[in-house]
PDB file of C-alpha atoms in Angstrom:
ATOM      1  CA  PHE A  26    -125.272-161.959-126.559  1.00 83.00           C
ATOM      2  CA  HIS A  27    -126.829-162.433-129.680  1.00 80.00           C
ATOM      3  CA  ALA A  28    -125.118-158.554-131.027  1.00 79.00           C
ATOM      4  CA  ALA A  29    -121.675-157.736-132.247  1.00 78.00           C
ATOM      5  CA  PRO A  30    -118.583-158.030-130.666  1.00 80.00           C
ATOM      6  CA  GLY A  31    -118.603-155.156-129.257  1.00 79.00           C
ATOM      7  CA  CYS A  32    -121.714-155.825-127.029  1.00 79.00           C
ATOM      8  CA  THR A  33    -120.461-159.002-125.902  1.00 82.00           C
ATOM      9  CA  PHE A  34    -117.357-157.197-124.668  1.00 85.00           C
ATOM     10  CA  LEU A  35    -118.753-154.576-122.935  1.00 83.00           C
ATOM     11  CA  GLY A  36    -121.005-156.593-120.966  1.00 81.00           C
ATOM     12  CA  LYS A  37    -117.951-158.743-119.824  1.00 86.00           C
ATOM     13  CA  VAL A  38    -116.292-155.693-118.572  1.00 89.00           C
ATOM     14  CA  LEU A  39    -119.166-154.386-117.008  1.00 84.00           C
ATOM     15  CA  LEU A  40    -119.894-157.902-115.361  1.00 84.00           C
ATOM     16  CA  THR A  41    -115.954-158.509-114.234  1.00 90.00           C
ATOM     17  CA  ALA A  42    -115.783-154.970-112.865  1.00 91.00           C
ATOM     18  CA  HIS A  43    -119.242-155.570-111.086  1.00 87.00           C
ATOM     19  CA  LEU A  44    -118.038-159.160-109.385  1.00 89.00           C
ATOM     20  CA  LYS A  45    -114.399-158.489-109.216  1.00 93.00           C
ATOM     21  CA  GLU A  46    -113.895-161.930-110.638  1.00 92.00           C
ATOM     22  CA  PRO A  47    -113.397-163.306-114.521  1.00 90.00           C
ATOM     23  CA  VAL A  48    -116.798-163.475-116.309  1.00 84.00           C
ATOM     24  CA  GLY A  49    -117.015-165.474-119.591  1.00 82.00           C
ATOM     25  CA  LEU A  50    -119.607-164.830-121.929  1.00 84.00           C
ATOM     26  CA  VAL A  51    -120.390-165.778-125.254  1.00 85.00           C
ATOM     27  CA  GLY A  52    -121.767-163.682-128.219  1.00 83.00           C
ATOM     28  CA  THR A  53    -122.868-164.534-131.719  1.00 83.00           C
ATOM     29  CA  ASP A  54    -120.270-161.728-133.138  1.00 76.00           C
ATOM     30  CA  ILE A  55    -123.039-160.613-135.517  1.00 76.00           C
ATOM     31  CA  LYS A  56    -121.091-158.540-138.428  1.00 72.00           C
ATOM     32  CA  GLU A  57    -121.859-157.139-141.732  1.00 70.00           C
ATOM     33  CA  MET A  58    -123.507-159.842-143.472  1.00 66.00           C
ATOM     34  CA  PRO A  59    -125.424-161.574-140.570  1.00 64.00           C
ATOM     35  CA  ALA A  60    -126.726-158.045-139.633  1.00 64.00           C
ATOM     36  CA  ILE A  61    -128.144-157.785-143.095  1.00 67.00           C
ATOM     37  CA  MET A  62    -129.458-160.843-143.871  1.00 67.00           C
ATOM     38  CA  GLY A  63    -130.035-162.007-140.025  1.00 65.00           C
ATOM     39  CA  GLY A  64    -127.832-164.096-137.762  1.00 71.00           C
ATOM     40  CA  LEU A  65    -130.115-166.677-136.314  1.00 78.00           C
ATOM     41  CA  ASP A  66    -128.104-169.177-137.879  1.00 81.00           C
ATOM     42  CA  GLU A  67    -125.147-168.562-135.816  1.00 82.00           C
ATOM     43  CA  LEU A  68    -127.649-168.038-132.513  1.00 84.00           C
ATOM     44  CA  LYS A  69    -128.497-171.670-133.142  1.00 84.00           C
ATOM     45  CA  ALA A  70    -125.258-173.007-133.674  1.00 84.00           C
ATOM     46  CA  LYS A  71    -124.066-171.065-130.640  1.00 85.00           C
ATOM     47  CA  ILE A  72    -126.591-172.264-128.179  1.00 85.00           C
ATOM     48  CA  ILE A  73    -126.059-176.071-129.349  1.00 83.00           C
ATOM     49  CA  ASP A  74    -122.396-175.456-128.850  1.00 84.00           C
ATOM     50  CA  ILE A  75    -122.546-174.091-125.709  1.00 84.00           C
ATOM     51  CA  ASN A  76    -125.046-176.550-124.604  1.00 83.00           C
ATOM     52  CA  LYS A  77    -122.794-179.555-125.763  1.00 82.00           C
ATOM     53  CA  ARG A  78    -119.505-177.892-124.299  1.00 84.00           C
ATOM     54  CA  LEU A  79    -120.426-176.607-120.863  1.00 84.00           C
ATOM     55  CA  ASN A  80    -123.885-178.337-120.234  1.00 82.00           C
ATOM     56  CA  PRO A  81    -125.405-175.536-118.295  1.00 85.00           C
ATOM     57  CA  THR A  82    -128.767-175.804-116.289  1.00 84.00           C
ATOM     58  CA  LEU A  83    -129.559-172.695-117.981  1.00 84.00           C
ATOM     59  CA  ILE A  84    -128.544-170.281-120.954  1.00 85.00           C
ATOM     60  CA  GLY A  85    -129.975-166.753-120.794  1.00 85.00           C
ATOM     61  CA  VAL A  86    -130.172-165.377-124.661  1.00 85.00           C
ATOM     62  CA  ILE A  87    -129.674-161.415-124.397  1.00 83.00           C
ATOM     63  CA  GLY A  88    -131.119-159.612-127.354  1.00 81.00           C
ATOM     64  CA  THR A  89    -129.513-156.455-128.053  1.00 77.00           C
ATOM     65  CA  ALA A  90    -129.806-153.388-130.438  1.00 72.00           C
ATOM     66  CA  ILE A  91    -128.857-155.184-133.477  1.00 71.00           C
ATOM     67  CA  SER A  92    -130.558-158.229-133.393  1.00 72.00           C
ATOM     68  CA  GLU A  93    -133.780-156.187-131.585  1.00 72.00           C
ATOM     69  CA  VAL A  94    -133.542-153.694-134.284  1.00 70.00           C
ATOM     70  CA  ARG A  95    -133.381-155.889-137.277  1.00 72.00           C
ATOM     71  CA  GLY A  96    -136.351-157.911-135.721  1.00 72.00           C
ATOM     72  CA  GLU A  97    -135.195-161.498-135.573  1.00 78.00           C
ATOM     73  CA  ASP A  98    -137.702-163.790-133.892  1.00 79.00           C
ATOM     74  CA  ILE A  99    -135.022-164.862-131.413  1.00 81.00           C
ATOM     75  CA  LYS A 100    -137.886-166.499-129.562  1.00 82.00           C
ATOM     76  CA  LYS A 101    -139.071-168.977-132.558  1.00 82.00           C
ATOM     77  CA  THR A 102    -135.094-170.036-132.781  1.00 82.00           C
ATOM     78  CA  ILE A 103    -134.993-170.494-129.242  1.00 81.00           C
ATOM     79  CA  SER A 104    -138.047-172.984-129.523  1.00 81.00           C
ATOM     80  CA  ILE A 105    -135.973-174.553-132.567  1.00 79.00           C
ATOM     81  CA  CYS A 106    -132.981-175.340-129.930  1.00 80.00           C
ATOM     82  CA  ASP A 107    -135.328-176.564-127.674  1.00 78.00           C
ATOM     83  CA  LEU A 108    -136.500-179.170-129.409  1.00 73.00           C
ATOM     84  CA  ARG A 109    -132.654-180.016-130.803  1.00 72.00           C
ATOM     85  CA  LEU A 110    -131.232-179.991-127.156  1.00 72.00           C
ATOM     86  CA  SER A 111    -134.274-182.541-126.517  1.00 68.00           C
ATOM     87  CA  ASP A 112    -133.253-185.099-129.404  1.00 63.00           C
ATOM     88  CA  LEU A 113    -129.374-184.199-127.597  1.00 59.00           C
ATOM     89  CA  LYS A 114    -130.982-185.156-124.278  1.00 57.00           C
ATOM     90  CA  SER A 115    -131.532-188.670-125.123  1.00 53.00           C
ATOM     91  CA  GLU A 116    -127.843-188.948-126.444  1.00 53.00           C
ATOM     92  CA  THR A 117    -126.292-188.009-123.267  1.00 52.00           C
ATOM     93  CA  GLU A 118    -128.369-187.671-119.565  1.00 53.00           C
ATOM     94  CA  ASN A 119    -129.119-184.406-118.291  1.00 53.00           C
ATOM     95  CA  ARG A 120    -128.098-182.411-121.719  1.00 55.00           C
ATOM     96  CA  LYS A 121    -130.807-180.437-122.002  1.00 65.00           C
ATOM     97  CA  SER A 122    -130.693-176.665-120.811  1.00 76.00           C
ATOM     98  CA  LYS A 123    -133.651-174.133-120.042  1.00 82.00           C
ATOM     99  CA  ILE A 124    -133.239-171.254-122.557  1.00 85.00           C
ATOM    100  CA  LEU A 125    -134.354-167.756-121.249  1.00 86.00           C
ATOM    101  CA  TYR A 126    -134.682-164.825-123.778  1.00 86.00           C
ATOM    102  CA  ILE A 127    -133.931-161.663-122.190  1.00 84.00           C
ATOM    103  CA  PRO A 128    -134.396-158.546-124.922  1.00 82.00           C
ATOM    104  CA  ALA A 129    -132.376-155.458-123.888  1.00 78.00           C
ATOM    105  CA  PRO A 130    -131.867-153.383-127.013  1.00 73.00           C
ATOM    106  CA  ALA A 131    -129.809-150.451-126.091  1.00 70.00           C
ATOM    107  CA  TYR A 132    -132.510-147.933-127.778  1.00 72.00           C
ATOM    108  CA  MET A 133    -134.717-147.802-124.842  1.00 72.00           C
ATOM    109  CA  GLY A 134    -133.514-148.134-121.060  1.00 73.00           C
ATOM    110  CA  GLY A 135    -130.459-148.199-119.524  1.00 74.00           C
ATOM    111  CA  PHE A 136    -128.290-150.965-117.297  1.00 71.00           C
ATOM    112  CA  THR A 137    -130.768-151.021-114.630  1.00 75.00           C
ATOM    113  CA  ASP A 138    -133.323-151.792-117.072  1.00 79.00           C
ATOM    114  CA  GLY A 139    -132.104-154.804-118.623  1.00 77.00           C
ATOM    115  CA  TYR A 140    -131.202-155.960-115.261  1.00 77.00           C
ATOM    116  CA  VAL A 141    -134.659-155.728-114.192  1.00 81.00           C
ATOM    117  CA  LYS A 142    -135.781-157.152-117.284  1.00 81.00           C
ATOM    118  CA  ALA A 143    -133.298-160.389-116.658  1.00 81.00           C
ATOM    119  CA  VAL A 144    -134.857-160.554-112.971  1.00 84.00           C
ATOM    120  CA  GLU A 145    -138.544-160.479-114.481  1.00 86.00           C
ATOM    121  CA  VAL A 146    -137.334-163.389-116.793  1.00 86.00           C
ATOM    122  CA  MET A 147    -136.163-165.268-114.442  1.00 82.00           C
ATOM    123  CA  CYS A 148    -139.045-164.960-111.962  1.00 85.00           C
ATOM    124  CA  GLY A 149    -141.494-165.959-114.520  1.00 82.00           C
ATOM    125  CA  LEU A 150    -139.076-169.056-114.839  1.00 62.00           C
ATOM    126  CA  TRP A 151    -138.960-169.944-111.017  1.00 49.00           C
ATOM    127  CA  PRO A 152    -141.925-169.914-109.794  1.00 41.00           C
TER     128      PRO A 152
END
């Protein structure tokens, strides 16, 4: 989640309750200064760190109200991370993760709308 700590916590609680097992989510934990000045540096650092530590096949970046209202260019940041991860791939085989952006601001729609948006993004990835 590219969001405040509470947004990530809420997502974790809802997914854990739904799936009946612990779910790990990572958030950029946007606080006062990143909310004002922008939190894209934190997003880049988290994406690269997750890729190095967990080596996932897929990373979903969910934009929430705080990042969406501010108008952060999350797609551009993901493009920059894709380039950086391509460099890492040469260092270690299978290092590059596919990164998806899912805009899910709280000011429009509800939980089901966010789920539908995530499925739409996934369907675009897997034709």
